[in-house]
CSV table of C-alpha atoms in Angstrom, one decimal:
chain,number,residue,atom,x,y,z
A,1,UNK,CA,0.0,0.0,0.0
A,2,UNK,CA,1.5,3.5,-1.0
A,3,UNK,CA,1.6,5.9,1.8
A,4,UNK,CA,0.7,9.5,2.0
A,5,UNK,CA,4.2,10.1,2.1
A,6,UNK,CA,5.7,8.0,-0.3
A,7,UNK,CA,3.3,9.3,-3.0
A,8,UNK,CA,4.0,13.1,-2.9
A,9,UNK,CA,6.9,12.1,-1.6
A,10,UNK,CA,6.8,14.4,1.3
A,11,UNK,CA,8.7,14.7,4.4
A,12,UNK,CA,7.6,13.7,8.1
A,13,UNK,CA,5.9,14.7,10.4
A,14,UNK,CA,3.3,15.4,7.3
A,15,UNK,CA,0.3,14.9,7.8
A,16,UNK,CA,-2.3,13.8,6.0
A,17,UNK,CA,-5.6,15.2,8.2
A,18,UNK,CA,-4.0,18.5,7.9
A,19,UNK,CA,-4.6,18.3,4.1
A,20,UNK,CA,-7.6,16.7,4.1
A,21,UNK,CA,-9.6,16.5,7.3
A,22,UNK,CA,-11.4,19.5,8.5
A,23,UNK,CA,-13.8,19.8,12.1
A,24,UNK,CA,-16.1,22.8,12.3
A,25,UNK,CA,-18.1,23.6,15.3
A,26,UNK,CA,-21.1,25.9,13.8
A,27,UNK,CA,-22.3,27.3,17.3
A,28,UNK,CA,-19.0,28.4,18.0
A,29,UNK,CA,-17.5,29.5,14.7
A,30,UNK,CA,-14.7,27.5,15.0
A,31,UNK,CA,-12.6,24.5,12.9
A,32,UNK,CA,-9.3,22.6,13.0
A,33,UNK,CA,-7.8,19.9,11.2
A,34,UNK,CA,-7.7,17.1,13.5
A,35,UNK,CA,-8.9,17.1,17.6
A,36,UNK,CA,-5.4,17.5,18.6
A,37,UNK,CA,-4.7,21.0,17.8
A,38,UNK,CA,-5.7,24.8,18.7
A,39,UNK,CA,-8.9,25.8,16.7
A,40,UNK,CA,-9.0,29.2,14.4
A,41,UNK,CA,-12.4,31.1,14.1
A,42,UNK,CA,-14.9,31.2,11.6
A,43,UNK,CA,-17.5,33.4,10.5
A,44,UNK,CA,-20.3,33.4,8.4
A,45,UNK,CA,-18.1,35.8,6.0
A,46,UNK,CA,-15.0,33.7,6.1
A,47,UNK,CA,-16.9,30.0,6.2
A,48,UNK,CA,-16.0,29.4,2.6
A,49,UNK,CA,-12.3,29.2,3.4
A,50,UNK,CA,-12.7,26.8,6.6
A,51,UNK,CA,-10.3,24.3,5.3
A,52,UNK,CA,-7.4,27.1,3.9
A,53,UNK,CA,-7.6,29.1,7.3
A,54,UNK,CA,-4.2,31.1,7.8
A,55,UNK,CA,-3.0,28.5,10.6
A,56,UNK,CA,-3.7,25.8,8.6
A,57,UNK,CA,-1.6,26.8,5.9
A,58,UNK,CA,1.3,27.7,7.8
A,59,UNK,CA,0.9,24.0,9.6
A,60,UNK,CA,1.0,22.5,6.4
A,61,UNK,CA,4.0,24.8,5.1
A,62,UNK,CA,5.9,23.8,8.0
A,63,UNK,CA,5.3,20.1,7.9
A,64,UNK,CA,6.1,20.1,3.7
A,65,UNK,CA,9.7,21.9,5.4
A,66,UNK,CA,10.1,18.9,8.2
A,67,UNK,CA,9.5,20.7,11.0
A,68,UNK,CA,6.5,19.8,14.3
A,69,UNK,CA,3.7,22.6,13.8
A,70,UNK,CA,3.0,22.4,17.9
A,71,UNK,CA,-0.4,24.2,18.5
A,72,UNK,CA,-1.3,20.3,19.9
A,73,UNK,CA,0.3,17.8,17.2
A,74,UNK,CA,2.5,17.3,20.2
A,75,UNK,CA,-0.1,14.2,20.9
A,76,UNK,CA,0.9,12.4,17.9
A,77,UNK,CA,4.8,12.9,18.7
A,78,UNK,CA,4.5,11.7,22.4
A,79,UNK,CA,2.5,8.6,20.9
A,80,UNK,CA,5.5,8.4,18.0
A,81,UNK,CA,8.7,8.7,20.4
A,82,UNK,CA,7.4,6.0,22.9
A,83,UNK,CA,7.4,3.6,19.5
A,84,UNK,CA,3.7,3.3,19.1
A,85,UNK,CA,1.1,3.8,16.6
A,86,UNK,CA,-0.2,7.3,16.2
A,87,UNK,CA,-3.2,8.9,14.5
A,88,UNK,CA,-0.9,10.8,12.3
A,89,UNK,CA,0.9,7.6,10.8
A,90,UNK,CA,-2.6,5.7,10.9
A,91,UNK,CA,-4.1,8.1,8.6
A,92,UNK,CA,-0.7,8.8,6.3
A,93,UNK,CA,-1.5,4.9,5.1
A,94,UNK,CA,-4.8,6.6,3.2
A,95,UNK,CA,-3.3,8.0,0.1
A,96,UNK,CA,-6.3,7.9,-1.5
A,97,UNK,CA,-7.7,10.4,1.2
A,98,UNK,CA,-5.4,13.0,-0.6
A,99,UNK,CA,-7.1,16.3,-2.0
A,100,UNK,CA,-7.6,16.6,-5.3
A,101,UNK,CA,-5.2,19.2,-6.1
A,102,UNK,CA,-2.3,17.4,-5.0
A,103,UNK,CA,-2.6,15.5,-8.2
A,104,UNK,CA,-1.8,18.8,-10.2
A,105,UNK,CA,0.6,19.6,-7.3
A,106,UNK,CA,2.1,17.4,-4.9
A,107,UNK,CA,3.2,20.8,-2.8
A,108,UNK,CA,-0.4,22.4,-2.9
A,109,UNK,CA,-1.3,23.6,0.7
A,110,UNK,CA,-5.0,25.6,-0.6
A,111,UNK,CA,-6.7,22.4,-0.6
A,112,UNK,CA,-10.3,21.1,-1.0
A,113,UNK,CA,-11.3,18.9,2.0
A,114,UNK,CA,-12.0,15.1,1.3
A,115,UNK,CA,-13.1,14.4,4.8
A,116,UNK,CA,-15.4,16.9,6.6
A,117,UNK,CA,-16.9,16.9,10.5
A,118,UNK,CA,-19.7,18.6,11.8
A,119,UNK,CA,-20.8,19.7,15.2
A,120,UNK,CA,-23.9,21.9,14.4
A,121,UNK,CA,-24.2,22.8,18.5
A,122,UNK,CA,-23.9,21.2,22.1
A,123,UNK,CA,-27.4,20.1,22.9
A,124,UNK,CA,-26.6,16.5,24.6
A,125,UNK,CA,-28.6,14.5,26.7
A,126,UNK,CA,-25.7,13.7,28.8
A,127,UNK,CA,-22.7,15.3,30.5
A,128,UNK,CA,-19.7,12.7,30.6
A,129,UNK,CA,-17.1,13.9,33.5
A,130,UNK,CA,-14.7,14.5,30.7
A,131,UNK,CA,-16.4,16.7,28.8
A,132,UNK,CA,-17.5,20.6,29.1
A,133,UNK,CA,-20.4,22.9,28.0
A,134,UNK,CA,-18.9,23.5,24.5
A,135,UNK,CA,-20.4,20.1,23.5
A,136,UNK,CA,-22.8,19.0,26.0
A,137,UNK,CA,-26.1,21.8,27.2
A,138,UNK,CA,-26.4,19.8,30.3
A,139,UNK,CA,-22.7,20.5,31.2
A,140,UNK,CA,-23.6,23.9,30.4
A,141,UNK,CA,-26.1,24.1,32.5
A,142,UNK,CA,-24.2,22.8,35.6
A,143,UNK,CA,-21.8,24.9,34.4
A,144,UNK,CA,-23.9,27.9,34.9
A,145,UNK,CA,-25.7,27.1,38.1
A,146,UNK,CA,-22.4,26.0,40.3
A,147,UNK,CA,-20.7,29.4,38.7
A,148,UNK,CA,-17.6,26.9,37.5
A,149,UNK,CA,-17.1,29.2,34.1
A,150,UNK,CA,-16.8,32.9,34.3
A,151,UNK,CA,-19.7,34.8,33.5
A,152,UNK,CA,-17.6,36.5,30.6
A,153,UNK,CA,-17.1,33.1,28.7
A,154,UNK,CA,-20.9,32.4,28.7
A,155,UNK,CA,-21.2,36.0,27.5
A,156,UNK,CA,-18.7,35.8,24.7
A,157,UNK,CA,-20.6,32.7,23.5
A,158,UNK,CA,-23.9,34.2,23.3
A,159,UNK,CA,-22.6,36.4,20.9
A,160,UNK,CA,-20.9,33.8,19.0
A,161,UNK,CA,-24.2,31.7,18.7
A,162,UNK,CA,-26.3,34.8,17.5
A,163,UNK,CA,-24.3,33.8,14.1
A,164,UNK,CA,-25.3,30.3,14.0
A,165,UNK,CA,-28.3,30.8,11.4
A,166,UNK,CA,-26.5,32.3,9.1
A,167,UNK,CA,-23.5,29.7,9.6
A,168,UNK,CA,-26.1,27.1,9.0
A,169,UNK,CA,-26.5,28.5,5.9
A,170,UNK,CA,-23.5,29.2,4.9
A,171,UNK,CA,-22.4,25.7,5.6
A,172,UNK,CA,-25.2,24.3,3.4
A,173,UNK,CA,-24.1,26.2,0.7
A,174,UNK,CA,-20.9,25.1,0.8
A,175,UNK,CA,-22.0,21.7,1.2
A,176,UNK,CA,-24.1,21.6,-2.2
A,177,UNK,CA,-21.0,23.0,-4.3
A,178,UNK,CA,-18.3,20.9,-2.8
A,179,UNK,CA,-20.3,18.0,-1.0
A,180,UNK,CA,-19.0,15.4,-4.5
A,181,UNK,CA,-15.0,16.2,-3.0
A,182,UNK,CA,-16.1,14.7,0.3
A,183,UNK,CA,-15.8,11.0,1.1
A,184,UNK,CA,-16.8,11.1,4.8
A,185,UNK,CA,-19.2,13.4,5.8
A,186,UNK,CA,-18.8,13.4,10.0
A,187,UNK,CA,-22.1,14.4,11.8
A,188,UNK,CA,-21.3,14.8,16.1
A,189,UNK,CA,-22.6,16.9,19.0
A,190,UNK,CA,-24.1,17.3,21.1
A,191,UNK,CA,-26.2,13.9,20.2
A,192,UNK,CA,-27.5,14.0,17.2
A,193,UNK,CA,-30.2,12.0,17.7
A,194,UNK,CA,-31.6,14.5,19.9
A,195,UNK,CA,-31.1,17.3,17.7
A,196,UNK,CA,-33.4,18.2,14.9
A,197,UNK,CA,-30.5,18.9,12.5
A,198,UNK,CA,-29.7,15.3,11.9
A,199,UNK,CA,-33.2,14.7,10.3
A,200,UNK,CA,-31.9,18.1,8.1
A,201,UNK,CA,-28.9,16.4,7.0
A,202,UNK,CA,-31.4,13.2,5.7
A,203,UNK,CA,-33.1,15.7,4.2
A,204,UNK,CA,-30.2,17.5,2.5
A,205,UNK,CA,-29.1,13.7,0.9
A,206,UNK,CA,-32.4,13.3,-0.2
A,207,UNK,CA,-32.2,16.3,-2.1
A,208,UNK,CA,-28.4,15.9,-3.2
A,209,UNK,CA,-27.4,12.8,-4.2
A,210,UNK,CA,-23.9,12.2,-2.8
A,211,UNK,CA,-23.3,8.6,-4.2
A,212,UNK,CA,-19.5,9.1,-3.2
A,213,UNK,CA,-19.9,10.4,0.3
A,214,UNK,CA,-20.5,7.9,3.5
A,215,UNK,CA,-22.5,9.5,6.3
A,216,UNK,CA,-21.2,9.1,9.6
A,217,UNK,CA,-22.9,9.8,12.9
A,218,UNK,CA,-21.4,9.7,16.4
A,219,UNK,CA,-23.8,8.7,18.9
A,220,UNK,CA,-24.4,7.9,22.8
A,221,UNK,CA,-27.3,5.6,22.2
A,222,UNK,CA,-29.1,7.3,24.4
A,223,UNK,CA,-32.0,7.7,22.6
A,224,UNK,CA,-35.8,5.7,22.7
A,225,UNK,CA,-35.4,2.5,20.3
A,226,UNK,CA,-38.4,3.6,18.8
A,227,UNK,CA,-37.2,7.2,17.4
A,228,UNK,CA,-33.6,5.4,16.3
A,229,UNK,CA,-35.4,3.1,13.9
A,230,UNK,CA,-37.3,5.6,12.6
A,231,UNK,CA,-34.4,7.8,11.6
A,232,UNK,CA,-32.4,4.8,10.6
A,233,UNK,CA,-34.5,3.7,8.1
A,234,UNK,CA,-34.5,7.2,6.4
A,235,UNK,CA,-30.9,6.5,6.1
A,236,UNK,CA,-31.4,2.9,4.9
A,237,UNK,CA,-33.5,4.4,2.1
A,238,UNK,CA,-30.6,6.7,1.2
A,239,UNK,CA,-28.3,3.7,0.7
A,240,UNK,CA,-31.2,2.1,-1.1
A,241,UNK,CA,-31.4,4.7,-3.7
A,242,UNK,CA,-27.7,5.5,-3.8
A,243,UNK,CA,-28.1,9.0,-2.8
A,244,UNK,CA,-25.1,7.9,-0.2
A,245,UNK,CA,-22.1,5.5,-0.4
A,246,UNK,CA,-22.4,3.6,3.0
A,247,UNK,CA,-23.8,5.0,6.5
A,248,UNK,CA,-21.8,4.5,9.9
A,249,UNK,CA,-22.9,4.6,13.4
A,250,UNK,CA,-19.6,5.6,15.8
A,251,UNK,CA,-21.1,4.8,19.3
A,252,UNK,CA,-19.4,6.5,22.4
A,253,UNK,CA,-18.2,4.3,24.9
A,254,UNK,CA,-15.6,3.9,27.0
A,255,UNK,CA,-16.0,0.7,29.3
A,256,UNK,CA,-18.7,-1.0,30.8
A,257,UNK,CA,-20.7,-1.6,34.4
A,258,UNK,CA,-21.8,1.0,36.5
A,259,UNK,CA,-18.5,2.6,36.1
A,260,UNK,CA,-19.7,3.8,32.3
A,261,UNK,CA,-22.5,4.9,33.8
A,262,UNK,CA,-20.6,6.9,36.5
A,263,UNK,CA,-18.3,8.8,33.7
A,264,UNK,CA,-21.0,9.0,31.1
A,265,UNK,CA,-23.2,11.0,33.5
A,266,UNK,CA,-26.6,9.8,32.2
A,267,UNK,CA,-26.3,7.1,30.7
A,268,UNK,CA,-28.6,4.0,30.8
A,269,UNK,CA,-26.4,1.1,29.9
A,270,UNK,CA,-28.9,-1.5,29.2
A,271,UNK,CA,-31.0,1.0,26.9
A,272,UNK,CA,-27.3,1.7,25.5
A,273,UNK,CA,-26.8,-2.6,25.0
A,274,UNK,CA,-30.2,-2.4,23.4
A,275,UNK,CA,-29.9,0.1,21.0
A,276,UNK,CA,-26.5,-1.4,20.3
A,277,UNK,CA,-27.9,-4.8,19.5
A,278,UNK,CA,-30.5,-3.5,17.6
A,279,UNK,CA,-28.0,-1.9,15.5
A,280,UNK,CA,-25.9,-5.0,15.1
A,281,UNK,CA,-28.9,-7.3,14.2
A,282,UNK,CA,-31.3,-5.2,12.3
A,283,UNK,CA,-29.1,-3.2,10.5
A,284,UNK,CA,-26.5,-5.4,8.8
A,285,UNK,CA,-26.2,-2.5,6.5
A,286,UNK,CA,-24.8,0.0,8.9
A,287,UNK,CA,-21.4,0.0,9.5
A,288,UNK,CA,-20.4,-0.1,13.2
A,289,UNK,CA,-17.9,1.5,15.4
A,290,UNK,CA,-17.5,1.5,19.2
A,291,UNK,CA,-14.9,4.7,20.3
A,292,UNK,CA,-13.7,5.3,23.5
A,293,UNK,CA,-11.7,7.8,25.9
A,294,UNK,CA,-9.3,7.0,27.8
A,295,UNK,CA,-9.5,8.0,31.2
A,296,UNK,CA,-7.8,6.4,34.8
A,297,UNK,CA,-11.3,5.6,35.6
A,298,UNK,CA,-12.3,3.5,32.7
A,299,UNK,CA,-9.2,1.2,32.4
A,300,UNK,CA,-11.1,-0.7,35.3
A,301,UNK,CA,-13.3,-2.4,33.3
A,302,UNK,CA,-12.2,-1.6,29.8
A,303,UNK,CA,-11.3,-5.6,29.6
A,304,UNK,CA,-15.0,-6.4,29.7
A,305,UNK,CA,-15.9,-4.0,27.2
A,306,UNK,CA,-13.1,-5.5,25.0
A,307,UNK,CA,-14.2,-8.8,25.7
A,308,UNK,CA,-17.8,-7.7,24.7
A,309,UNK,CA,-17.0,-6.4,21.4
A,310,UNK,CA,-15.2,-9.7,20.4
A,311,UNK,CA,-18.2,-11.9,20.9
A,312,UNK,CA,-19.9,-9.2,19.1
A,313,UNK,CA,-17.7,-9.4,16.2
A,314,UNK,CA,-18.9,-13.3,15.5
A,315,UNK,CA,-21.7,-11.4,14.2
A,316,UNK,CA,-19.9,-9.2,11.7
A,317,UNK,CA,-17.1,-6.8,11.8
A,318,UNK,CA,-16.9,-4.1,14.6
A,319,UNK,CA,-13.9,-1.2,14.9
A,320,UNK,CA,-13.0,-0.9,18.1
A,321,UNK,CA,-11.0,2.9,18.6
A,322,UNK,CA,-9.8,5.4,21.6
A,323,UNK,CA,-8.0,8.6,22.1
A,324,UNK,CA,-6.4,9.8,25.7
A,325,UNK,CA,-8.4,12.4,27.0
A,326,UNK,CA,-7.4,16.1,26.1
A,327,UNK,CA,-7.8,19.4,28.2
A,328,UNK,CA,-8.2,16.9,31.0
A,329,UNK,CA,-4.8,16.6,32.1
A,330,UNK,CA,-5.7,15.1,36.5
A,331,UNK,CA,-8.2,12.3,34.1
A,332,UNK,CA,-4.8,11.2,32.3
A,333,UNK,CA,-3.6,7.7,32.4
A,334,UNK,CA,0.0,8.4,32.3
A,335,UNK,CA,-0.2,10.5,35.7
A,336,UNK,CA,0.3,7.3,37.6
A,337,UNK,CA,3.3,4.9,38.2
A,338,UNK,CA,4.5,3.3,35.0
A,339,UNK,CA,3.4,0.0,34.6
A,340,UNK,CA,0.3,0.7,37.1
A,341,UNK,CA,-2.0,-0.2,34.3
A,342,UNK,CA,-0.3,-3.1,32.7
A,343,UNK,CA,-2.9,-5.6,33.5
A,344,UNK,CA,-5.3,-3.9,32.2
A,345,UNK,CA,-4.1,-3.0,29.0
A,346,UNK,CA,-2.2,-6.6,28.6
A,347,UNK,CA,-5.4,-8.3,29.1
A,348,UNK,CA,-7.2,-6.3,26.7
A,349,UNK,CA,-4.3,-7.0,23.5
A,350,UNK,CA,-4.8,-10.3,24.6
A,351,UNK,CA,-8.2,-10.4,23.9
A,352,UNK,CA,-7.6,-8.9,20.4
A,353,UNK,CA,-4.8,-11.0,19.5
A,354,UNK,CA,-6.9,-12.5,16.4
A,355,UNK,CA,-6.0,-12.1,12.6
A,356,UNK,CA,-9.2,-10.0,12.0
A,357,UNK,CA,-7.9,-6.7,10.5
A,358,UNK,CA,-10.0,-4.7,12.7
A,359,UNK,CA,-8.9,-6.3,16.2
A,360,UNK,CA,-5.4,-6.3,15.2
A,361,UNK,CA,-5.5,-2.2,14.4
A,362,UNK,CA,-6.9,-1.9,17.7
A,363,UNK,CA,-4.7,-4.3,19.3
A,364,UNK,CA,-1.5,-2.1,17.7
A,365,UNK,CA,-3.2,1.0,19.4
A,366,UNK,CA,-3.1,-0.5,22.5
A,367,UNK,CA,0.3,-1.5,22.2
A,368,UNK,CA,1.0,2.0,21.5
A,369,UNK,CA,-0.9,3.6,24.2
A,370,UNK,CA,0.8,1.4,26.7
A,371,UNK,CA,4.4,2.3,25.6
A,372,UNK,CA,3.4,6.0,25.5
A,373,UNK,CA,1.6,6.1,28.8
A,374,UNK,CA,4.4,3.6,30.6
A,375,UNK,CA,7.0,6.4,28.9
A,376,UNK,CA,5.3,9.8,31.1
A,377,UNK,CA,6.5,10.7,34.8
A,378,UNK,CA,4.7,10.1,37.7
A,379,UNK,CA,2.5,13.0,38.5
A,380,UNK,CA,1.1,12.6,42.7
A,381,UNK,CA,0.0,15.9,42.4
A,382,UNK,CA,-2.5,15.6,39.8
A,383,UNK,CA,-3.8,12.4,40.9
A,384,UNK,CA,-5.1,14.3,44.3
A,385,UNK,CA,-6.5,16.6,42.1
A,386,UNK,CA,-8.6,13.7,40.4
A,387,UNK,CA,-10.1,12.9,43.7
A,388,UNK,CA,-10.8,16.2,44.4
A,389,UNK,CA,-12.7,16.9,41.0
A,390,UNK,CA,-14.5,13.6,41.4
A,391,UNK,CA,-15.6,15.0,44.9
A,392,UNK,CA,-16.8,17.9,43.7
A,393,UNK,CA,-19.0,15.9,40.9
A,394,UNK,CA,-20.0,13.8,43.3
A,395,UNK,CA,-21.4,17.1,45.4
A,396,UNK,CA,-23.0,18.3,42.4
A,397,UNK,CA,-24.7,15.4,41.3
A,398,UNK,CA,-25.1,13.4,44.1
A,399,UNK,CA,-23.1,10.3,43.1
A,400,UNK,CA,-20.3,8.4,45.0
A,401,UNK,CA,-16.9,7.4,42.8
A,402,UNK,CA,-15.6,6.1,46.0
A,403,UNK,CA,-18.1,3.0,46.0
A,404,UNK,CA,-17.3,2.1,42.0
A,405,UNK,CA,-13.1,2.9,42.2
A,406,UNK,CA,-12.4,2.1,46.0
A,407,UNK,CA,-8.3,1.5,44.6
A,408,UNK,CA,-8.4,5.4,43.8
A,409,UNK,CA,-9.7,5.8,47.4
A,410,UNK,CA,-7.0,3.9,49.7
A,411,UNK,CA,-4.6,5.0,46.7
A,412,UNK,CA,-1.5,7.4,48.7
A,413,UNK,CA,0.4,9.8,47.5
């Protein structure tokens, strides 16, 4: 298989989602090229150009010249030096992600996207302990009633979402002149089944046939079996009339037991393992995906999950993926003892020691995370402030962590 690299024959650390990948956040009038990295802003006046942003050029300028852009692709280099796999060398195996122009020009950094992801706002049914009130409205909410923001920030935002009909506009324009570039078209949240602009972006397929372009949701389950079947067979009819290539449910999930339930703050895990099954069985035409974050708290159970998703992969193929948390740094793995984990992760690679091609990806991951977080210091300080922000949750919402991690409790530092 020819590589990103080898093709355009371009110099690491290049990148391939910097040339091709492109995350907007319409509520906020924001987008990046990858998770990883610092986010420029966008407005309704400058939305046309979300993928050519200033930064974005001079990241892939500086890549093309050899050099670490930093602004967050520090990630994939701390994954890199500890010898494992990274998102950035994952994605460089692609070539055929590549923009169009770099067949005219192999150095071409103004670029048309190929891969495209969409959060149209933040309204969520839940509030996972790792995440904030830029993606989830309950979070918000908490955020606003225990004053943990400044008033300022919520301000600021106000403002910013005052734009979002226009950017909603704006993006669908851009969609209908550019939507036959994109192979993935990436639809998060928020939940999108709980938000009304998921039935909008049915509609919009219905109206434009992409026959190149797979839809891709990412979704917390958390939603009545009833409504999910509705929507999904809209999008079943799309594939039926080839008005989309394939459709693919991501579902969030990090590990299981009352210990998902604990860091996916609302969750219901067997309406979750429902939904899920239903998915699995039903829908042999939707393309499944189970992606996690890595936290200290979920590599508990993690095993079970990944023990789970192999006897669900008798059925048919399941991709199994996870990033380390970000902006989180007290949730981090790597803040305790190397080799503290080891079990965990070694029994998981053990479970995905098969020849399936999508156990065996995961299975390098892990391989890769464990090197990388076995490679970071030993950080006491940040562990006691993990027990003091899971107090404070527990305050707030009225929960216990101490019951479900009583290791983390007796744990000295």
């Amino acid at each position: 298989m020819t590589s990103f690299l080898e093709k355009y024959n371009l110099k690491d650390p290049t990148c391939l989602y910097k040339w091709t990948w492109s995350t907007i956040r319409l509520m906020e009038g924001t987008t990046n090229s990858c998770h990883r990295v610092k986010s420029d802003k966008l407005t309704p006046y400058t939305y046309k150009d979300f993928h050519n942003t200033p930064s974005k050029l001079i990241h892939r300028q500086k890549m093309q010249n050899g050099i670490w852009p930093g602004d967050g692709c520090e990630y994939c280099k701390k994954i890199e030096d500890a010898g494992g796999l990274s998102d950035r060398q994952d994605i460089n195996n692609d070539a055929w992600l590549s923009p169009i122009e770099l067949e005219q020009d192999p150095k071409a950094i103004k670029v048309t996207p190929k891969l495209v992801e969409v959060y149209f706002n933040n309204l969520c049914n839940m509030n996972c302990i790792y995440c904030n009130g830029h993606y989830s409205t309950l979070w918000e909410a908490e955020e606003k009633k225990f004053g943990l923001r400044d008033t300022k920030d919520f301000e600021k935002l106000q403002l910013q979402r005052k734009q979002y009909p226009e950017m909603l506009k704006q993006h669908w324009e851009w969609m209908k002149e550019n939507v036959k570039h994109v192979v993935q078209y990436r639809v998060l949240g928020g939940e999108p089944f709980f938000q009304p602009e998921f039935e909008q972006n049915i509609d919009f397929f219905f109206n434009n046939p992409c026959p190149n372009t797979k839809f891709i949701i990412f979704s917390n389950l958390k939603v009545k079996n009833e409504r999910m079947r509705k929507l999904l067979d809209k999008v079943v009819q799309l594939q039926k009339i080839n008005h989309i290539s394939g459709f693919q449910v991501v579902c969030s999930f990090d590990c299981w037991g009352p210990e998902v339930e604990y860091i996916r703050t609302g969750l219901d895990l067997k309406q979750w393992e429902e939904n899920f099954l239903t998915l699995l069985h039903d829908y042999p035409g939707v393309d499944l995906q189970i992606h996690g974050t890595i936290i200290s708290l979920t590599m508990q159970t993690l095993p079970i999950l990944c023990e789970k998703i192999v006897g669900w992969q008798r059925v048919r193929s399941i991709y199994h993926s996870q990033n380390f948390v970000c902006d989180k740094p007290h949730m981090d793995v790597g803040i305790f003892p190397p080799g503290f984990f080891d079990k965990e992760f070694d029994r998981c690679i053990e479970l995905y020691n098969d020849s399936d091609v999508y156990t065996q990806k995961a299975k390098e991951y892990l391989v890769g995370y464990k090197k990388k977080v076995n490679a970071q210091k030993y950080e006491p300080e940040k562990i006691t402030k993990l027990k003091t922000t899971l107090d404070e949750i527990d305050k707030r919402r009225g929960t216990n962590w101490k019951k479900l991690w009583p290791w983390l409790d007796s744990y000295e530092v």
